[in-house]
């Protein structure tokens, strides 16, 4: 049974998270602030930490930094303010994910499952065949894609484009480079050929609702097309 630490000074939010996690079979321990969380992490092995930012005594930002000094446990941050996201993303090493309050508990649960799945694969051979980008999971060996635990049906070319982009975060690709890498044939190249497949791929991924930062992660920060 996976053990999850839920940290925050809002009792109602902690209770809601606790109920959803417990109903999925997880063992949940709660802490009211960063100091309590650090004491628990030093004595108990957790598979994941859900950490609120706004807390007394030690806030989530500082707690995250301290946790990273002693543990590589996945951390999902909760924030009620958009400006906190810049602080979270600037932590090195820092949080693995974040959510803006108010949030859908089912979406948080989906992210918890995705991070636990990723953590369970670390050190195993199949880990290298799986790409995780927030709640998007690309399994290269099975040629499967799931988003928020929903299966996304992609054509072989769409899958190859997504795999190429997701495997090179931050790299800028021109259309001819994508064509060369995916089609592996310089004959018959045109910008329109690549553009049509990318448009279809984008539409399939955007069928499922997500937080506003998800678009930025998938199509802006994670990888770009020149």
PDB file of C-alpha atoms in Angstrom:
ATOM      1  CA  UNK A   1       0.000   0.000   0.000  1.00  0.00           C
ATOM      2  CA  UNK A   2       1.436   3.380  -1.041  1.00  0.00           C
ATOM      3  CA  UNK A   3       1.752   5.962   1.738  1.00  0.00           C
ATOM      4  CA  UNK A   4       1.020   9.593   0.861  1.00  0.00           C
ATOM      5  CA  UNK A   5       1.726  12.667   2.967  1.00  0.00           C
ATOM      6  CA  UNK A   6      -0.807  15.511   2.687  1.00  0.00           C
ATOM      7  CA  UNK A   7       0.502  18.830   4.029  1.00  0.00           C
ATOM      8  CA  UNK A   8      -1.565  21.989   4.552  1.00  0.00           C
ATOM      9  CA  UNK A   9      -3.167  24.144   7.219  1.00  0.00           C
ATOM     10  CA  UNK A  10      -6.654  24.024   5.672  1.00  0.00           C
ATOM     11  CA  UNK A  11      -8.406  21.146   7.435  1.00  0.00           C
ATOM     12  CA  UNK A  12     -11.268  20.962   4.927  1.00  0.00           C
ATOM     13  CA  UNK A  13      -8.954  20.624   1.936  1.00  0.00           C
ATOM     14  CA  UNK A  14      -6.868  18.008   3.736  1.00  0.00           C
ATOM     15  CA  UNK A  15     -10.002  16.049   4.630  1.00  0.00           C
ATOM     16  CA  UNK A  16     -11.280  16.049   1.035  1.00  0.00           C
ATOM     17  CA  UNK A  17      -7.917  14.889  -0.323  1.00  0.00           C
ATOM     18  CA  UNK A  18      -7.671  12.272   2.418  1.00  0.00           C
ATOM     19  CA  UNK A  19     -11.076  10.789   1.581  1.00  0.00           C
ATOM     20  CA  UNK A  20     -10.380  10.524  -2.154  1.00  0.00           C
ATOM     21  CA  UNK A  21      -6.959   8.956  -1.621  1.00  0.00           C
ATOM     22  CA  UNK A  22      -8.208   6.555   1.044  1.00  0.00           C
ATOM     23  CA  UNK A  23     -11.053   5.425  -1.231  1.00  0.00           C
ATOM     24  CA  UNK A  24      -8.430   4.468  -3.816  1.00  0.00           C
ATOM     25  CA  UNK A  25      -6.613   2.310  -1.287  1.00  0.00           C
ATOM     26  CA  UNK A  26      -3.780   4.678  -0.327  1.00  0.00           C
ATOM     27  CA  UNK A  27      -2.604   5.114   3.254  1.00  0.00           C
ATOM     28  CA  UNK A  28      -2.673   8.834   4.100  1.00  0.00           C
ATOM     29  CA  UNK A  29      -0.833  10.776   6.785  1.00  0.00           C
ATOM     30  CA  UNK A  30      -1.486  14.491   7.355  1.00  0.00           C
ATOM     31  CA  UNK A  31       0.661  17.403   8.499  1.00  0.00           C
ATOM     32  CA  UNK A  32      -0.343  21.014   9.166  1.00  0.00           C
ATOM     33  CA  UNK A  33       2.866  22.734   8.061  1.00  0.00           C
ATOM     34  CA  UNK A  34       6.298  22.245   6.543  1.00  0.00           C
ATOM     35  CA  UNK A  35       8.049  21.610   9.847  1.00  0.00           C
ATOM     36  CA  UNK A  36       5.712  18.745  10.713  1.00  0.00           C
ATOM     37  CA  UNK A  37       6.143  17.380   7.191  1.00  0.00           C
ATOM     38  CA  UNK A  38       9.937  17.340   7.487  1.00  0.00           C
ATOM     39  CA  UNK A  39       9.780  15.515  10.824  1.00  0.00           C
ATOM     40  CA  UNK A  40       7.516  12.867   9.299  1.00  0.00           C
ATOM     41  CA  UNK A  41       9.633  12.428   6.164  1.00  0.00           C
ATOM     42  CA  UNK A  42      12.721  11.842   8.296  1.00  0.00           C
ATOM     43  CA  UNK A  43      11.022   8.924  10.038  1.00  0.00           C
ATOM     44  CA  UNK A  44       8.554   7.499   7.503  1.00  0.00           C
ATOM     45  CA  UNK A  45       8.994   6.417   3.888  1.00  0.00           C
ATOM     46  CA  UNK A  46       6.430   8.131   1.660  1.00  0.00           C
ATOM     47  CA  UNK A  47       5.689   7.371  -1.985  1.00  0.00           C
ATOM     48  CA  UNK A  48       4.336  10.895  -2.663  1.00  0.00           C
ATOM     49  CA  UNK A  49       3.853  14.258  -0.960  1.00  0.00           C
ATOM     50  CA  UNK A  50       0.990  16.711  -1.607  1.00  0.00           C
ATOM     51  CA  UNK A  51       2.186  20.079  -0.346  1.00  0.00           C
ATOM     52  CA  UNK A  52       0.241  23.339   0.013  1.00  0.00           C
ATOM     53  CA  UNK A  53       2.197  26.570  -0.444  1.00  0.00           C
ATOM     54  CA  UNK A  54       0.495  28.911   2.032  1.00  0.00           C
ATOM     55  CA  UNK A  55       1.193  27.554   5.531  1.00  0.00           C
ATOM     56  CA  UNK A  56       2.355  28.967   8.869  1.00  0.00           C
ATOM     57  CA  UNK A  57       5.794  28.296  10.437  1.00  0.00           C
ATOM     58  CA  UNK A  58       7.255  26.921   7.179  1.00  0.00           C
ATOM     59  CA  UNK A  59       5.532  27.481   3.833  1.00  0.00           C
ATOM     60  CA  UNK A  60       5.408  24.986   0.992  1.00  0.00           C
ATOM     61  CA  UNK A  61       8.203  26.593  -1.056  1.00  0.00           C
ATOM     62  CA  UNK A  62      10.754  26.309   1.764  1.00  0.00           C
ATOM     63  CA  UNK A  63       9.421  22.902   2.775  1.00  0.00           C
ATOM     64  CA  UNK A  64       9.891  21.669  -0.788  1.00  0.00           C
ATOM     65  CA  UNK A  65      13.508  22.844  -0.797  1.00  0.00           C
ATOM     66  CA  UNK A  66      14.175  21.134   2.537  1.00  0.00           C
ATOM     67  CA  UNK A  67      12.446  17.920   1.468  1.00  0.00           C
ATOM     68  CA  UNK A  68      14.595  17.762  -1.653  1.00  0.00           C
ATOM     69  CA  UNK A  69      17.707  17.808   0.546  1.00  0.00           C
ATOM     70  CA  UNK A  70      16.704  14.481   2.089  1.00  0.00           C
ATOM     71  CA  UNK A  71      14.271  12.822  -0.308  1.00  0.00           C
ATOM     72  CA  UNK A  72      13.475  12.381  -4.009  1.00  0.00           C
ATOM     73  CA  UNK A  73       9.831  11.542  -3.280  1.00  0.00           C
ATOM     74  CA  UNK A  74       7.476  13.066  -5.902  1.00  0.00           C
ATOM     75  CA  UNK A  75       5.926  16.341  -4.735  1.00  0.00           C
ATOM     76  CA  UNK A  76       2.672  17.857  -5.983  1.00  0.00           C
ATOM     77  CA  UNK A  77       2.267  21.496  -4.940  1.00  0.00           C
ATOM     78  CA  UNK A  78      -1.102  23.195  -4.300  1.00  0.00           C
ATOM     79  CA  UNK A  79      -1.484  26.930  -4.736  1.00  0.00           C
ATOM     80  CA  UNK A  80      -4.338  29.419  -4.683  1.00  0.00           C
ATOM     81  CA  UNK A  81      -2.404  32.027  -6.669  1.00  0.00           C
ATOM     82  CA  UNK A  82      -1.113  31.964 -10.243  1.00  0.00           C
ATOM     83  CA  UNK A  83       2.024  33.945  -9.333  1.00  0.00           C
ATOM     84  CA  UNK A  84       3.191  31.106  -7.095  1.00  0.00           C
ATOM     85  CA  UNK A  85       3.630  28.913 -10.164  1.00  0.00           C
ATOM     86  CA  UNK A  86       6.729  30.842 -11.221  1.00  0.00           C
ATOM     87  CA  UNK A  87       8.285  30.178  -7.823  1.00  0.00           C
ATOM     88  CA  UNK A  88       7.434  26.486  -8.050  1.00  0.00           C
ATOM     89  CA  UNK A  89       8.855  26.064 -11.551  1.00  0.00           C
ATOM     90  CA  UNK A  90      12.022  27.866 -10.457  1.00  0.00           C
ATOM     91  CA  UNK A  91      12.855  25.324  -7.751  1.00  0.00           C
ATOM     92  CA  UNK A  92      15.890  23.225  -8.687  1.00  0.00           C
ATOM     93  CA  UNK A  93      15.407  20.473  -7.780  1.00  0.00           C
ATOM     94  CA  UNK A  94      11.818  21.045  -6.717  1.00  0.00           C
ATOM     95  CA  UNK A  95       8.227  20.076  -7.189  1.00  0.00           C
ATOM     96  CA  UNK A  96       7.242  17.494  -9.773  1.00  0.00           C
ATOM     97  CA  UNK A  97       3.811  18.960 -10.411  1.00  0.00           C
ATOM     98  CA  UNK A  98       1.376  21.633  -9.243  1.00  0.00           C
ATOM     99  CA  UNK A  99      -2.339  22.408  -9.157  1.00  0.00           C
ATOM    100  CA  UNK A 100      -4.226  25.674  -8.726  1.00  0.00           C
ATOM    101  CA  UNK A 101      -6.942  25.818  -6.069  1.00  0.00           C
ATOM    102  CA  UNK A 102      -9.820  25.258  -6.276  1.00  0.00           C
ATOM    103  CA  UNK A 103      -9.117  22.002  -8.091  1.00  0.00           C
ATOM    104  CA  UNK A 104     -11.051  18.908  -9.074  1.00  0.00           C
ATOM    105  CA  UNK A 105     -10.164  16.119  -6.596  1.00  0.00           C
ATOM    106  CA  UNK A 106     -10.482  13.567  -9.405  1.00  0.00           C
ATOM    107  CA  UNK A 107      -7.839  15.419 -11.422  1.00  0.00           C
ATOM    108  CA  UNK A 108      -5.532  15.474  -8.411  1.00  0.00           C
ATOM    109  CA  UNK A 109      -6.137  11.755  -7.984  1.00  0.00           C
ATOM    110  CA  UNK A 110      -5.244  11.143 -11.637  1.00  0.00           C
ATOM    111  CA  UNK A 111      -1.971  13.022 -11.209  1.00  0.00           C
ATOM    112  CA  UNK A 112      -1.179  11.103  -8.037  1.00  0.00           C
ATOM    113  CA  UNK A 113      -1.643   7.826  -9.912  1.00  0.00           C
ATOM    114  CA  UNK A 114       0.520   9.023 -12.811  1.00  0.00           C
ATOM    115  CA  UNK A 115       3.392  10.027 -10.523  1.00  0.00           C
ATOM    116  CA  UNK A 116       3.180   6.802  -8.539  1.00  0.00           C
ATOM    117  CA  UNK A 117       3.219   4.813 -11.768  1.00  0.00           C
ATOM    118  CA  UNK A 118       6.262   6.721 -12.930  1.00  0.00           C
ATOM    119  CA  UNK A 119       7.996   6.214  -9.593  1.00  0.00           C
ATOM    120  CA  UNK A 120       7.305   2.474  -9.657  1.00  0.00           C
ATOM    121  CA  UNK A 121       9.051   2.177 -13.035  1.00  0.00           C
ATOM    122  CA  UNK A 122      12.235   3.984 -12.034  1.00  0.00           C
ATOM    123  CA  UNK A 123      15.133   1.573 -12.118  1.00  0.00           C
ATOM    124  CA  UNK A 124      13.272  -0.849 -14.361  1.00  0.00           C
ATOM    125  CA  UNK A 125      14.068  -1.425 -18.020  1.00  0.00           C
ATOM    126  CA  UNK A 126      10.599  -0.391 -19.175  1.00  0.00           C
ATOM    127  CA  UNK A 127      10.995   3.037 -17.553  1.00  0.00           C
ATOM    128  CA  UNK A 128      13.026   4.276 -20.515  1.00  0.00           C
ATOM    129  CA  UNK A 129      10.163   3.427 -22.844  1.00  0.00           C
ATOM    130  CA  UNK A 130       7.664   5.685 -21.061  1.00  0.00           C
ATOM    131  CA  UNK A 131       7.508   9.485 -21.278  1.00  0.00           C
ATOM    132  CA  UNK A 132       5.559  11.419 -18.638  1.00  0.00           C
ATOM    133  CA  UNK A 133       4.494  15.047 -19.191  1.00  0.00           C
ATOM    134  CA  UNK A 134       2.176  15.960 -16.331  1.00  0.00           C
ATOM    135  CA  UNK A 135      -0.867  13.700 -16.912  1.00  0.00           C
ATOM    136  CA  UNK A 136       0.125  12.764 -20.461  1.00  0.00           C
ATOM    137  CA  UNK A 137       1.746   9.291 -20.627  1.00  0.00           C
ATOM    138  CA  UNK A 138       3.456   8.109 -23.815  1.00  0.00           C
ATOM    139  CA  UNK A 139       4.450   4.441 -23.862  1.00  0.00           C
ATOM    140  CA  UNK A 140       6.900   3.995 -26.720  1.00  0.00           C
ATOM    141  CA  UNK A 141       7.058   0.200 -26.468  1.00  0.00           C
ATOM    142  CA  UNK A 142       3.263  -0.206 -26.597  1.00  0.00           C
ATOM    143  CA  UNK A 143       2.681   2.753 -28.953  1.00  0.00           C
ATOM    144  CA  UNK A 144      -0.018   3.971 -26.574  1.00  0.00           C
ATOM    145  CA  UNK A 145      -0.909   7.443 -25.308  1.00  0.00           C
ATOM    146  CA  UNK A 146      -3.115   8.301 -22.333  1.00  0.00           C
ATOM    147  CA  UNK A 147      -4.189  11.732 -21.118  1.00  0.00           C
ATOM    148  CA  UNK A 148      -5.795  11.977 -17.697  1.00  0.00           C
ATOM    149  CA  UNK A 149      -6.115   8.154 -17.892  1.00  0.00           C
ATOM    150  CA  UNK A 150      -8.082   8.454 -21.159  1.00  0.00           C
ATOM    151  CA  UNK A 151      -6.697   6.497 -24.110  1.00  0.00           C
ATOM    152  CA  UNK A 152      -5.856   8.726 -27.078  1.00  0.00           C
ATOM    153  CA  UNK A 153      -6.119   7.019 -30.459  1.00  0.00           C
ATOM    154  CA  UNK A 154      -3.300   8.231 -32.710  1.00  0.00           C
ATOM    155  CA  UNK A 155      -2.199   7.200 -36.167  1.00  0.00           C
ATOM    156  CA  UNK A 156       1.366   5.851 -36.449  1.00  0.00           C
ATOM    157  CA  UNK A 157       2.558   9.174 -37.894  1.00  0.00           C
ATOM    158  CA  UNK A 158       0.845  11.206 -35.168  1.00  0.00           C
ATOM    159  CA  UNK A 159       2.407   8.989 -32.516  1.00  0.00           C
ATOM    160  CA  UNK A 160       5.863   9.365 -34.084  1.00  0.00           C
ATOM    161  CA  UNK A 161       5.542  13.166 -34.140  1.00  0.00           C
ATOM    162  CA  UNK A 162       4.422  13.270 -30.502  1.00  0.00           C
ATOM    163  CA  UNK A 163       7.212  10.895 -29.463  1.00  0.00           C
ATOM    164  CA  UNK A 164       9.797  13.029 -31.287  1.00  0.00           C
ATOM    165  CA  UNK A 165       8.685  16.272 -29.651  1.00  0.00           C
ATOM    166  CA  UNK A 166       8.214  14.794 -26.183  1.00  0.00           C
ATOM    167  CA  UNK A 167      11.635  13.141 -26.294  1.00  0.00           C
ATOM    168  CA  UNK A 168      13.382  16.480 -26.885  1.00  0.00           C
ATOM    169  CA  UNK A 169      11.939  18.973 -24.345  1.00  0.00           C
ATOM    170  CA  UNK A 170      12.850  22.571 -25.094  1.00  0.00           C
ATOM    171  CA  UNK A 171      14.213  21.833 -28.569  1.00  0.00           C
ATOM    172  CA  UNK A 172      12.892  23.849 -31.506  1.00  0.00           C
ATOM    173  CA  UNK A 173      11.959  21.785 -34.582  1.00  0.00           C
ATOM    174  CA  UNK A 174      11.449  23.092 -38.099  1.00  0.00           C
ATOM    175  CA  UNK A 175       8.866  21.404 -40.309  1.00  0.00           C
ATOM    176  CA  UNK A 176      11.543  19.910 -42.533  1.00  0.00           C
ATOM    177  CA  UNK A 177      13.341  18.472 -39.481  1.00  0.00           C
ATOM    178  CA  UNK A 178      10.115  16.843 -38.276  1.00  0.00           C
ATOM    179  CA  UNK A 179       9.512  15.438 -41.754  1.00  0.00           C
ATOM    180  CA  UNK A 180      13.059  14.127 -41.990  1.00  0.00           C
ATOM    181  CA  UNK A 181      12.861  12.493 -38.526  1.00  0.00           C
ATOM    182  CA  UNK A 182       9.379  10.983 -38.846  1.00  0.00           C
ATOM    183  CA  UNK A 183       8.924  10.251 -42.539  1.00  0.00           C
ATOM    184  CA  UNK A 184      12.645   9.524 -43.111  1.00  0.00           C
ATOM    185  CA  UNK A 185      12.204  10.384 -46.753  1.00  0.00           C
ATOM    186  CA  UNK A 186      13.180  13.720 -48.333  1.00  0.00           C
ATOM    187  CA  UNK A 187      10.918  13.063 -51.319  1.00  0.00           C
ATOM    188  CA  UNK A 188       7.474  14.607 -51.282  1.00  0.00           C
ATOM    189  CA  UNK A 189       8.148  16.995 -48.405  1.00  0.00           C
ATOM    190  CA  UNK A 190       5.896  20.005 -47.865  1.00  0.00           C
ATOM    191  CA  UNK A 191       5.082  22.163 -44.855  1.00  0.00           C
ATOM    192  CA  UNK A 192       1.413  21.316 -45.342  1.00  0.00           C
ATOM    193  CA  UNK A 193       2.068  17.577 -44.933  1.00  0.00           C
ATOM    194  CA  UNK A 194       3.558  18.090 -41.482  1.00  0.00           C
ATOM    195  CA  UNK A 195       1.101  20.820 -40.517  1.00  0.00           C
ATOM    196  CA  UNK A 196      -1.957  18.633 -41.143  1.00  0.00           C
ATOM    197  CA  UNK A 197      -0.676  15.835 -38.911  1.00  0.00           C
ATOM    198  CA  UNK A 198       0.320  18.250 -36.153  1.00  0.00           C
ATOM    199  CA  UNK A 199      -3.094  19.910 -36.293  1.00  0.00           C
ATOM    200  CA  UNK A 200      -4.828  16.532 -35.997  1.00  0.00           C
ATOM    201  CA  UNK A 201      -2.571  15.571 -33.116  1.00  0.00           C
ATOM    202  CA  UNK A 202      -3.245  18.840 -31.297  1.00  0.00           C
ATOM    203  CA  UNK A 203      -7.009  18.466 -31.723  1.00  0.00           C
ATOM    204  CA  UNK A 204      -6.977  14.955 -30.283  1.00  0.00           C
ATOM    205  CA  UNK A 205      -4.999  16.045 -27.229  1.00  0.00           C
ATOM    206  CA  UNK A 206      -7.204  19.086 -26.701  1.00  0.00           C
ATOM    207  CA  UNK A 207     -10.407  17.036 -26.563  1.00  0.00           C
ATOM    208  CA  UNK A 208      -9.831  16.587 -22.843  1.00  0.00           C
ATOM    209  CA  UNK A 209     -10.153  19.525 -20.392  1.00  0.00           C
ATOM    210  CA  UNK A 210      -7.128  20.562 -18.368  1.00  0.00           C
ATOM    211  CA  UNK A 211      -5.725  23.515 -16.464  1.00  0.00           C
ATOM    212  CA  UNK A 212      -4.557  26.519 -18.541  1.00  0.00           C
ATOM    213  CA  UNK A 213      -0.896  25.763 -17.843  1.00  0.00           C
ATOM    214  CA  UNK A 214      -1.238  22.377 -19.569  1.00  0.00           C
ATOM    215  CA  UNK A 215      -1.281  23.942 -23.052  1.00  0.00           C
ATOM    216  CA  UNK A 216       1.871  25.832 -22.170  1.00  0.00           C
ATOM    217  CA  UNK A 217       3.575  22.685 -20.944  1.00  0.00           C
ATOM    218  CA  UNK A 218       2.675  20.496 -23.918  1.00  0.00           C
ATOM    219  CA  UNK A 219       2.945  22.934 -26.803  1.00  0.00           C
ATOM    220  CA  UNK A 220       5.071  25.774 -25.450  1.00  0.00           C
ATOM    221  CA  UNK A 221       7.591  24.863 -22.793  1.00  0.00           C
ATOM    222  CA  UNK A 222       7.896  21.129 -23.367  1.00  0.00           C
ATOM    223  CA  UNK A 223       8.698  21.476 -27.012  1.00  0.00           C
ATOM    224  CA  UNK A 224       8.292  24.066 -29.759  1.00  0.00           C
ATOM    225  CA  UNK A 225       7.908  24.081 -33.506  1.00  0.00           C
ATOM    226  CA  UNK A 226       9.753  26.727 -35.447  1.00  0.00           C
TER     227      UNK A 226
END
